[in-house]
Amino acid sequence: ERSRSASSAIAPASLRKHWRPHLDRQQYKTVNLGIGRSGKKEYSTQHRLIAEKALGRKIEKPIEIHHVDGDGFNNTKHNLVICPSREYHMLLHMRQRALEACGNADWLHCYLCKEYDDPKNLYGYFPNGRKTKYTYHRACKGKVYVRSK
């Protein structure tokens, strides 16, 4: 038995004719929602609409949607995580990269030697007031690294 498509599951019949997804600049499936209050066409990404349906309310910024498997085309509700902010969304990506690289999502990346290690063995700083912490091994800090192109 075939399951209903995502568009038929969350869109009223009057809007489904507009639900021919196209790709936006970030390569996400985007759908035409029709004419909005401003008199212009309104669009939304398909994953945002599916998350709104699961949550039961409209999602406003700064909330972001994370695809668990990294596939922007996989918009099943089990693959979507609603992130309260961009910082939280980026934290999920950072932990996912660590888990794939070394098997431990809590370990951090030395920006000099490119190895993952326990945070107890790393030092860090925030350059130029950035929110991103650069972590490094003390032994790596004294070495000279040649950047590869």
GROMACS .gro file of C-alpha atoms in nm:
model
  149
    1GLU     CA    1   0.000   0.000   0.000
    2ARG     CA    2   0.139   0.340  -0.100
    3SER     CA    3   0.152   0.619   0.155
    4ARG     CA    4   0.021   0.963   0.078
    5SER     CA    5   0.271   1.219  -0.043
    6ALA     CA    6   0.390   1.485   0.201
    7SER     CA    7   0.206   1.756   0.008
    8SER     CA    8  -0.133   1.584   0.018
    9ALA     CA    9  -0.091   1.511   0.388
   10ILE     CA   10  -0.052   1.874   0.495
   11ALA     CA   11  -0.199   2.099   0.226
   12PRO     CA   12  -0.566   2.172   0.172
   13ALA     CA   13  -0.699   2.063  -0.166
   14SER     CA   14  -0.723   2.424  -0.284
   15LEU     CA   15  -0.345   2.468  -0.246
   16ARG     CA   16  -0.221   2.131  -0.372
   17LYS     CA   17  -0.219   2.248  -0.734
   18HIS     CA   18   0.051   2.500  -0.635
   19TRP     CA   19   0.257   2.235  -0.458
   20ARG     CA   20   0.494   2.152  -0.737
   21PRO     CA   21   0.824   2.175  -0.551
   22HIS     CA   22   1.118   2.353  -0.706
   23LEU     CA   23   1.466   2.404  -0.562
   24ASP     CA   24   1.559   2.728  -0.390
   25ARG     CA   25   1.911   2.875  -0.368
   26GLN     CA   26   2.009   2.640  -0.085
   27GLN     CA   27   1.883   2.338  -0.281
   28TYR     CA   28   1.576   2.274  -0.062
   29LYS     CA   29   1.238   2.178  -0.203
   30THR     CA   30   1.029   2.495  -0.202
   31VAL     CA   31   0.657   2.522  -0.274
   32ASN     CA   32   0.430   2.806  -0.384
   33LEU     CA   33   0.167   2.878  -0.117
   34GLY     CA   34  -0.038   3.109  -0.338
   35ILE     CA   35  -0.101   3.479  -0.298
   36GLY     CA   36  -0.037   3.616   0.052
   37ARG     CA   37  -0.172   3.917   0.237
   38SER     CA   38   0.080   4.147   0.069
   39GLY     CA   39  -0.054   4.051  -0.274
   40LYS     CA   40   0.268   3.869  -0.366
   41LYS     CA   41   0.330   3.500  -0.410
   42GLU     CA   42   0.440   3.330  -0.090
   43TYR     CA   43   0.682   3.039  -0.078
   44SER     CA   44   0.797   2.804   0.195
   45THR     CA   45   1.038   2.514   0.211
   46GLN     CA   46   0.872   2.175   0.224
   47HIS     CA   47   1.064   2.066   0.535
   48ARG     CA   48   0.945   2.376   0.723
   49LEU     CA   49   0.580   2.301   0.634
   50ILE     CA   50   0.616   1.940   0.748
   51ALA     CA   51   0.774   2.050   1.076
   52GLU     CA   52   0.495   2.305   1.128
   53LYS     CA   53   0.237   2.031   1.075
   54ALA     CA   54   0.411   1.803   1.328
   55LEU     CA   55   0.445   2.088   1.579
   56GLY     CA   56   0.089   2.209   1.526
   57ARG     CA   57   0.178   2.575   1.480
   58LYS     CA   58   0.364   2.811   1.248
   59ILE     CA   59   0.740   2.822   1.293
   60GLU     CA   60   0.889   3.170   1.317
   61LYS     CA   61   1.252   3.275   1.292
   62PRO     CA   62   1.508   3.217   1.448
   63ILE     CA   63   1.388   2.854   1.460
   64GLU     CA   64   1.570   2.634   1.207
   65ILE     CA   65   1.507   2.282   1.081
   66HIS     CA   66   1.787   2.021   1.086
   67HIS     CA   67   1.791   1.715   0.856
   68VAL     CA   68   1.925   1.427   1.070
   69ASP     CA   69   2.068   1.228   0.779
   70GLY     CA   70   2.207   1.539   0.606
   71ASP     CA   71   1.987   1.483   0.300
   72GLY     CA   72   1.792   1.801   0.225
   73PHE     CA   73   1.551   1.603   0.005
   74ASN     CA   74   1.452   1.362   0.284
   75ASN     CA   75   1.165   1.557   0.438
   76THR     CA   76   1.006   1.280   0.644
   77LYS     CA   77   0.905   1.403   0.989
   78HIS     CA   78   1.133   1.145   1.153
   79ASN     CA   79   1.433   1.303   0.975
   80LEU     CA   80   1.361   1.659   1.091
   81VAL     CA   81   1.472   1.824   1.417
   82ILE     CA   82   1.333   2.164   1.515
   83CYS     CA   83   1.623   2.377   1.645
   84PRO     CA   84   1.545   2.682   1.862
   85SER     CA   85   1.835   2.883   1.715
   86ARG     CA   86   2.111   2.882   1.454
   87GLU     CA   87   2.370   2.822   1.728
   88TYR     CA   88   2.192   2.503   1.836
   89HIS     CA   89   2.164   2.392   1.472
   90MET     CA   90   2.539   2.444   1.419
   91LEU     CA   91   2.610   2.254   1.744
   92LEU     CA   92   2.421   1.954   1.603
   93HIS     CA   93   2.635   1.966   1.287
   94MET     CA   94   2.956   1.996   1.491
   95ARG     CA   95   2.864   1.696   1.710
   96GLN     CA   96   2.757   1.496   1.404
   97ARG     CA   97   3.095   1.560   1.234
   98ALA     CA   98   3.279   1.452   1.551
   99LEU     CA   99   3.071   1.135   1.581
  100GLU     CA  100   3.140   1.040   1.218
  101ALA     CA  101   3.512   1.120   1.242
  102CYS     CA  102   3.608   0.961   1.575
  103GLY     CA  103   3.302   0.787   1.718
  104ASN     CA  104   3.255   1.034   2.005
  105ALA     CA  105   3.019   1.331   1.964
  106ASP     CA  106   3.166   1.507   2.270
  107TRP     CA  107   3.520   1.531   2.134
  108LEU     CA  108   3.645   1.853   1.975
  109HIS     CA  109   3.856   1.926   1.670
  110CYS     CA  110   4.212   2.068   1.690
  111TYR     CA  111   4.217   2.332   1.419
  112LEU     CA  112   4.595   2.286   1.371
  113CYS     CA  113   4.650   1.909   1.343
  114LYS     CA  114   4.287   1.837   1.240
  115GLU     CA  115   4.257   1.553   1.495
  116TYR     CA  116   3.967   1.501   1.734
  117ASP     CA  117   4.043   1.464   2.103
  118ASP     CA  118   3.887   1.477   2.449
  119PRO     CA  119   3.812   1.842   2.542
  120LYS     CA  120   4.024   1.794   2.859
  121ASN     CA  121   4.332   1.769   2.633
  122LEU     CA  122   4.252   2.081   2.429
  123TYR     CA  123   4.278   2.453   2.485
  124GLY     CA  124   4.065   2.713   2.313
  125TYR     CA  125   4.003   3.077   2.237
  126PHE     CA  126   3.746   3.297   2.064
  127PRO     CA  127   3.923   3.497   1.789
  128ASN     CA  128   3.809   3.854   1.715
  129GLY     CA  129   3.498   3.828   1.931
  130ARG     CA  130   3.354   3.537   1.729
  131LYS     CA  131   3.109   3.294   1.883
  132THR     CA  132   3.309   2.999   1.749
  133LYS     CA  133   3.572   2.855   1.979
  134TYR     CA  134   3.897   2.746   1.816
  135THR     CA  135   4.045   2.448   1.999
  136TYR     CA  136   4.403   2.320   1.979
  137HIS     CA  137   4.654   2.090   2.148
  138ARG     CA  138   4.926   2.275   2.338
  139ALA     CA  139   5.187   2.066   2.149
  140CYS     CA  140   5.036   2.169   1.816
  141LYS     CA  141   5.047   2.540   1.900
  142GLY     CA  142   5.430   2.540   1.894
  143LYS     CA  143   5.455   2.363   1.557
  144VAL     CA  144   5.445   2.532   1.220
  145TYR     CA  145   5.180   2.398   0.983
  146VAL     CA  146   5.183   2.449   0.608
  147ARG     CA  147   4.840   2.517   0.468
  148SER     CA  148   4.739   2.297   0.178
  149LYS     CA  149   4.530   2.439  -0.104
   0.00000   0.00000   0.00000
